[in-house]
Amino acid sequence: MAKTGSPGKSADWNPAAYARFRSLRLRPALDLLAQVGDLPKGQIIDLGCGNGAVGPALSMRWPDRKLIGVDNSPAMLAEAAATGAYRRCDLADLTEWQPKKPPALIFSNAVLHWLGDHATLLPRLAGWLAPGGTLAVQMPRQYGAPSHRFLREFAQEMFPDRFDFAGWEPPVAGAAEYARMLAPLGRVNAWSTDYIQRLDPVDGAHPVRRFTESTALRPFVEKLNAEEQAAFIARYEIALAAAYPPEADGSVLFPFRRVFFTVTVP
């Protein structure tokens, strides 16, 4: 399978575009945070902190802890640092990052789906925790939905020289699979939630396309020239209009599935 791009491997992220749906993207992070219990002494790591959206909530929950943001996007880290929530913001390749000291919490909201081999990655992250520490993770699991399936199907059909999804498997498993995977590491809590997101109408674009353009759509269009992008997006827009028809007020109801888990080590 040809890779369709991942954060830090191509052009930098656009913080303004990502923040357009800040409240919708923050809600799952807060739902994850609510399931984190008492922590031992140690630092809090916001792994893949992005623009720092969850930093203030982490800082408020543990005001006396050192909060460190880690991301591989300089533009996003600049936004995170500007929140004032972090003691430090570190630029790092998330596939190679490791803490200098055992943290009390590694909190990762909507980033680990960009990284492969979770069966190796997650035990490695949990292994860096202080005794009694927690790894808390949230990832989208939207890959079978029209919003994401169309991208793969159209890209492979229209540009087979750059996209090949033969044998492709979703990068995020179900909650039960993570519960089994992580059970040997400690106490696990795993679940999934389908959020019914109401997206406001926007000029010149289907609301779902506007939602995906800074995330799922981004790695596809980065491989296309301007003419190809226009053709690809036009086809995507037509398909989205059929899959997600507008409500009477022009808004769109957009179901979006996310998977969560926490694992607390002994």
Short mmCIF file of C-alpha atoms in Angstrom, two decimals:
data_model
loop_
_atom_site.label_atom_id
_atom_site.label_comp_id
_atom_site.label_asym_id
_atom_site.label_seq_id
_atom_site.Cartn_x
_atom_site.Cartn_y
_atom_site.Cartn_z
CA MET A 1 0.00 0.00 0.00
CA ALA A 2 1.32 3.42 -0.85
CA LYS A 3 1.30 5.79 2.08
CA THR A 4 -1.02 8.76 1.71
CA GLY A 5 0.97 11.01 3.98
CA SER A 6 1.32 11.63 7.69
CA PRO A 7 1.97 14.62 9.90
CA GLY A 8 5.49 15.97 9.61
CA LYS A 9 6.34 13.93 6.53
CA SER A 10 5.15 16.61 4.11
CA ALA A 11 4.01 20.21 4.34
CA ASP A 12 3.43 21.56 7.83
CA TRP A 13 -0.01 21.63 9.42
CA ASN A 14 -2.29 24.66 9.11
CA PRO A 15 -3.32 25.60 12.67
CA ALA A 16 -6.07 27.98 11.53
CA ALA A 17 -7.75 25.34 9.35
CA TYR A 18 -7.48 22.70 12.08
CA ALA A 19 -8.91 25.07 14.71
CA ARG A 20 -11.99 25.82 12.62
CA PHE A 21 -13.77 22.93 14.36
CA ARG A 22 -12.05 23.38 17.71
CA SER A 23 -15.07 22.58 19.89
CA LEU A 24 -15.88 19.38 17.99
CA ARG A 25 -12.28 18.21 18.15
CA LEU A 26 -11.92 19.13 21.83
CA ARG A 27 -14.96 17.26 23.11
CA PRO A 28 -13.43 13.75 22.70
CA ALA A 29 -10.26 14.93 24.47
CA LEU A 30 -12.30 16.10 27.44
CA ASP A 31 -14.23 12.82 27.47
CA LEU A 32 -10.90 10.99 27.60
CA LEU A 33 -9.57 13.28 30.32
CA ALA A 34 -12.63 12.55 32.48
CA GLN A 35 -11.61 8.88 32.61
CA VAL A 36 -8.08 9.52 33.91
CA GLY A 37 -7.88 8.84 37.62
CA ASP A 38 -5.35 9.67 40.31
CA LEU A 39 -1.75 9.89 39.19
CA PRO A 40 1.60 9.29 40.86
CA LYS A 41 4.25 11.99 41.00
CA GLY A 42 5.68 12.98 37.63
CA GLN A 43 5.24 15.08 34.55
CA ILE A 44 2.25 15.25 32.22
CA ILE A 45 3.01 14.68 28.54
CA ASP A 46 0.60 15.92 25.88
CA LEU A 47 1.85 13.70 23.07
CA GLY A 48 0.88 15.13 19.70
CA CYS A 49 -0.34 18.30 21.37
CA GLY A 50 -1.07 20.04 18.07
CA ASN A 51 -2.16 23.61 18.61
CA GLY A 52 -2.51 23.07 22.34
CA ALA A 53 -6.30 22.77 22.41
CA VAL A 54 -6.31 20.41 25.39
CA GLY A 55 -3.38 22.07 27.19
CA PRO A 56 -5.49 24.42 29.35
CA ALA A 57 -7.71 21.53 30.50
CA LEU A 58 -4.68 19.40 31.42
CA SER A 59 -3.10 22.34 33.23
CA MET A 60 -6.31 23.06 35.14
CA ARG A 61 -6.69 19.42 36.17
CA TRP A 62 -3.10 19.20 37.43
CA PRO A 63 -1.99 22.80 38.11
CA ASP A 64 1.08 21.77 40.09
CA ARG A 65 2.47 19.39 37.45
CA LYS A 66 4.98 20.15 34.73
CA LEU A 67 3.04 19.93 31.44
CA ILE A 68 5.10 19.24 28.33
CA GLY A 69 3.69 19.44 24.82
CA VAL A 70 5.26 17.29 22.11
CA ASP A 71 4.53 17.54 18.40
CA ASN A 72 6.25 17.29 15.02
CA SER A 73 4.70 20.45 13.56
CA PRO A 74 6.55 23.72 14.24
CA ALA A 75 3.46 25.73 13.30
CA MET A 76 1.25 23.81 15.69
CA LEU A 77 3.82 23.98 18.49
CA ALA A 78 3.98 27.75 18.13
CA GLU A 79 0.22 27.91 18.69
CA ALA A 80 0.48 25.52 21.65
CA ALA A 81 3.21 27.57 23.30
CA ALA A 82 1.07 30.70 22.92
CA THR A 83 -1.63 29.18 25.15
CA GLY A 84 0.66 29.52 28.16
CA ALA A 85 -0.47 26.11 29.42
CA TYR A 86 2.80 24.29 28.80
CA ARG A 87 6.03 24.50 30.74
CA ARG A 88 7.80 23.41 27.56
CA CYS A 89 6.92 22.51 23.97
CA ASP A 90 9.24 20.00 22.27
CA LEU A 91 9.59 19.43 18.54
CA ALA A 92 10.02 15.70 17.96
CA ASP A 93 9.33 12.85 15.57
CA LEU A 94 6.62 10.97 17.46
CA THR A 95 7.88 7.62 16.18
CA GLU A 96 11.22 8.23 17.93
CA TRP A 97 10.23 10.36 20.93
CA GLN A 98 10.93 9.18 24.45
CA PRO A 99 10.71 11.05 27.75
CA LYS A 100 13.74 12.10 29.75
CA LYS A 101 11.99 11.07 32.99
CA PRO A 102 9.16 8.60 33.62
CA PRO A 103 5.93 10.63 33.28
CA ALA A 104 2.82 10.22 35.39
CA LEU A 105 0.58 10.58 32.34
CA ILE A 106 1.05 10.32 28.59
CA PHE A 107 -2.06 11.86 27.08
CA SER A 108 -2.50 11.46 23.32
CA ASN A 109 -5.52 12.98 21.60
CA ALA A 110 -6.13 12.22 17.91
CA VAL A 111 -2.56 11.54 16.79
CA LEU A 112 -1.55 7.88 17.15
CA HIS A 113 -3.71 6.84 14.18
CA TRP A 114 -1.00 8.48 12.02
CA LEU A 115 1.55 6.01 13.43
CA GLY A 116 1.69 2.33 12.60
CA ASP A 117 2.30 -0.92 14.51
CA HIS A 118 0.24 -0.17 17.62
CA ALA A 119 1.06 -3.59 19.02
CA THR A 120 4.64 -2.38 19.39
CA LEU A 121 4.07 1.35 19.90
CA LEU A 122 1.57 1.22 22.76
CA PRO A 123 3.52 -1.15 25.06
CA ARG A 124 6.59 1.01 24.41
CA LEU A 125 4.75 4.16 25.48
CA ALA A 126 3.28 2.45 28.54
CA GLY A 127 6.72 1.13 29.44
CA TRP A 128 8.02 4.67 29.94
CA LEU A 129 5.42 5.53 32.59
CA ALA A 130 6.20 5.97 36.25
CA PRO A 131 4.79 3.18 38.48
CA GLY A 132 1.05 3.75 38.71
CA GLY A 133 1.13 6.05 35.67
CA THR A 134 -1.46 6.14 32.89
CA LEU A 135 -1.42 6.13 29.11
CA ALA A 136 -4.60 7.77 27.77
CA VAL A 137 -5.36 7.67 24.04
CA GLN A 138 -8.14 8.82 21.71
CA MET A 139 -8.13 8.16 17.96
CA PRO A 140 -10.68 8.55 15.18
CA ARG A 141 -12.06 5.33 13.73
CA GLN A 142 -13.89 6.81 10.78
CA TYR A 143 -12.18 4.88 7.99
CA GLY A 144 -15.23 2.93 6.81
CA ALA A 145 -17.48 5.99 6.71
CA PRO A 146 -18.20 7.72 3.39
CA SER A 147 -16.19 10.79 4.42
CA HIS A 148 -13.00 8.72 4.47
CA ARG A 149 -13.85 5.79 2.20
CA PHE A 150 -14.51 8.11 -0.75
CA LEU A 151 -11.01 9.55 -0.44
CA ARG A 152 -9.36 6.16 -0.83
CA GLU A 153 -11.67 4.96 -3.58
CA PHE A 154 -11.47 8.10 -5.70
CA ALA A 155 -7.73 8.54 -5.25
CA GLN A 156 -6.96 4.99 -6.35
CA GLU A 157 -9.34 5.19 -9.32
CA MET A 158 -8.26 8.65 -10.51
CA PHE A 159 -4.53 8.52 -9.70
CA PRO A 160 -3.42 4.86 -9.56
CA ASP A 161 0.19 5.91 -10.12
CA ARG A 162 0.24 7.55 -6.68
CA PHE A 163 -2.34 5.67 -4.62
CA ASP A 164 -2.63 1.93 -4.14
CA PHE A 165 -4.86 0.62 -1.37
CA ALA A 166 -4.68 -3.07 -2.25
CA GLY A 167 -4.56 -4.98 1.02
CA TRP A 168 -5.14 -1.79 3.00
CA GLU A 169 -6.25 -2.19 6.60
CA PRO A 170 -7.58 0.54 8.92
CA PRO A 171 -4.82 1.95 11.17
CA VAL A 172 -7.10 1.94 14.22
CA ALA A 173 -8.61 -1.22 15.70
CA GLY A 174 -11.80 -1.60 17.69
CA ALA A 175 -11.97 -0.86 21.41
CA ALA A 176 -12.17 -4.56 22.31
CA GLU A 177 -8.97 -5.29 20.38
CA TYR A 178 -7.12 -2.60 22.32
CA ALA A 179 -8.51 -3.96 25.57
CA ARG A 180 -7.03 -7.37 24.75
CA MET A 181 -3.76 -5.92 23.47
CA LEU A 182 -3.15 -3.81 26.56
CA ALA A 183 -4.48 -6.18 29.26
CA PRO A 184 -1.00 -7.61 30.04
CA LEU A 185 0.28 -4.09 30.77
CA GLY A 186 -2.10 -3.05 33.53
CA ARG A 187 -5.67 -1.94 34.23
CA VAL A 188 -7.45 -1.09 30.98
CA ASN A 189 -10.56 0.91 30.22
CA ALA A 190 -11.54 0.90 26.53
CA TRP A 191 -14.61 2.22 24.73
CA SER A 192 -15.85 3.87 21.54
CA THR A 193 -18.28 6.71 20.92
CA ASP A 194 -20.21 7.80 17.85
CA TYR A 195 -20.52 11.59 17.92
CA ILE A 196 -23.31 13.08 15.83
CA GLN A 197 -21.69 16.35 14.82
CA ARG A 198 -23.82 19.13 13.39
CA LEU A 199 -21.71 21.01 10.87
CA ASP A 200 -22.82 24.52 9.95
CA PRO A 201 -23.28 25.43 6.27
CA VAL A 202 -20.30 27.10 4.60
CA ASP A 203 -19.89 29.01 1.37
CA GLY A 204 -18.23 27.16 -1.50
CA ALA A 205 -17.85 23.74 0.12
CA HIS A 206 -19.77 20.84 1.57
CA PRO A 207 -19.48 21.04 5.39
CA VAL A 208 -17.93 17.57 5.65
CA ARG A 209 -15.24 18.50 3.11
CA ARG A 210 -14.48 21.58 5.16
CA PHE A 211 -14.18 19.35 8.26
CA THR A 212 -11.83 16.83 6.62
CA GLU A 213 -9.68 19.24 4.61
CA SER A 214 -7.14 19.87 7.41
CA THR A 215 -6.89 16.19 8.42
CA ALA A 216 -8.05 13.19 6.34
CA LEU A 217 -8.16 15.03 3.00
CA ARG A 218 -4.82 16.76 3.48
CA PRO A 219 -2.42 13.89 2.63
CA PHE A 220 -4.33 13.16 -0.57
CA VAL A 221 -4.34 16.64 -2.08
CA GLU A 222 -0.67 17.16 -1.19
CA LYS A 223 0.20 14.56 -3.82
CA LEU A 224 -1.80 16.34 -6.55
CA ASN A 225 -1.20 19.40 -8.68
CA ALA A 226 -3.74 22.23 -8.79
CA GLU A 227 -5.73 20.81 -11.72
CA GLU A 228 -5.83 17.34 -10.19
CA GLN A 229 -6.87 18.76 -6.82
CA ALA A 230 -9.79 20.57 -8.43
CA ALA A 231 -11.04 17.42 -10.15
CA PHE A 232 -10.58 15.27 -7.05
CA ILE A 233 -12.34 17.72 -4.74
CA ALA A 234 -15.20 18.25 -7.19
CA ARG A 235 -15.89 14.52 -7.27
CA TYR A 236 -15.57 14.28 -3.49
CA GLU A 237 -18.06 17.16 -3.06
CA ILE A 238 -20.66 15.46 -5.27
CA ALA A 239 -20.36 12.19 -3.36
CA LEU A 240 -20.52 13.95 0.02
CA ALA A 241 -23.71 15.75 -0.98
CA ALA A 242 -25.39 12.38 -1.58
CA ALA A 243 -23.99 10.70 1.55
CA TYR A 244 -24.57 13.64 3.90
CA PRO A 245 -27.56 15.63 2.62
CA PRO A 246 -28.20 19.01 4.22
CA GLU A 247 -30.86 19.64 6.84
CA ALA A 248 -33.52 22.31 6.34
CA ASP A 249 -31.19 25.02 7.67
CA GLY A 250 -28.28 23.92 5.45
CA SER A 251 -26.34 22.21 8.23
CA VAL A 252 -25.21 18.58 7.97
CA LEU A 253 -25.39 15.79 10.54
CA PHE A 254 -22.02 14.07 10.44
CA PRO A 255 -21.61 10.85 12.48
CA PHE A 256 -18.00 10.45 13.59
CA ARG A 257 -16.65 7.42 15.49
CA ARG A 258 -13.75 7.58 17.91
CA VAL A 259 -12.04 4.90 20.00
CA PHE A 260 -10.63 5.52 23.48
CA PHE A 261 -8.59 3.68 26.04
CA THR A 262 -6.62 4.21 29.20
CA VAL A 263 -4.12 1.78 30.66
CA THR A 264 -2.72 2.26 34.16
CA VAL A 265 0.47 0.36 34.82
CA PRO A 266 1.23 -1.33 38.17
#
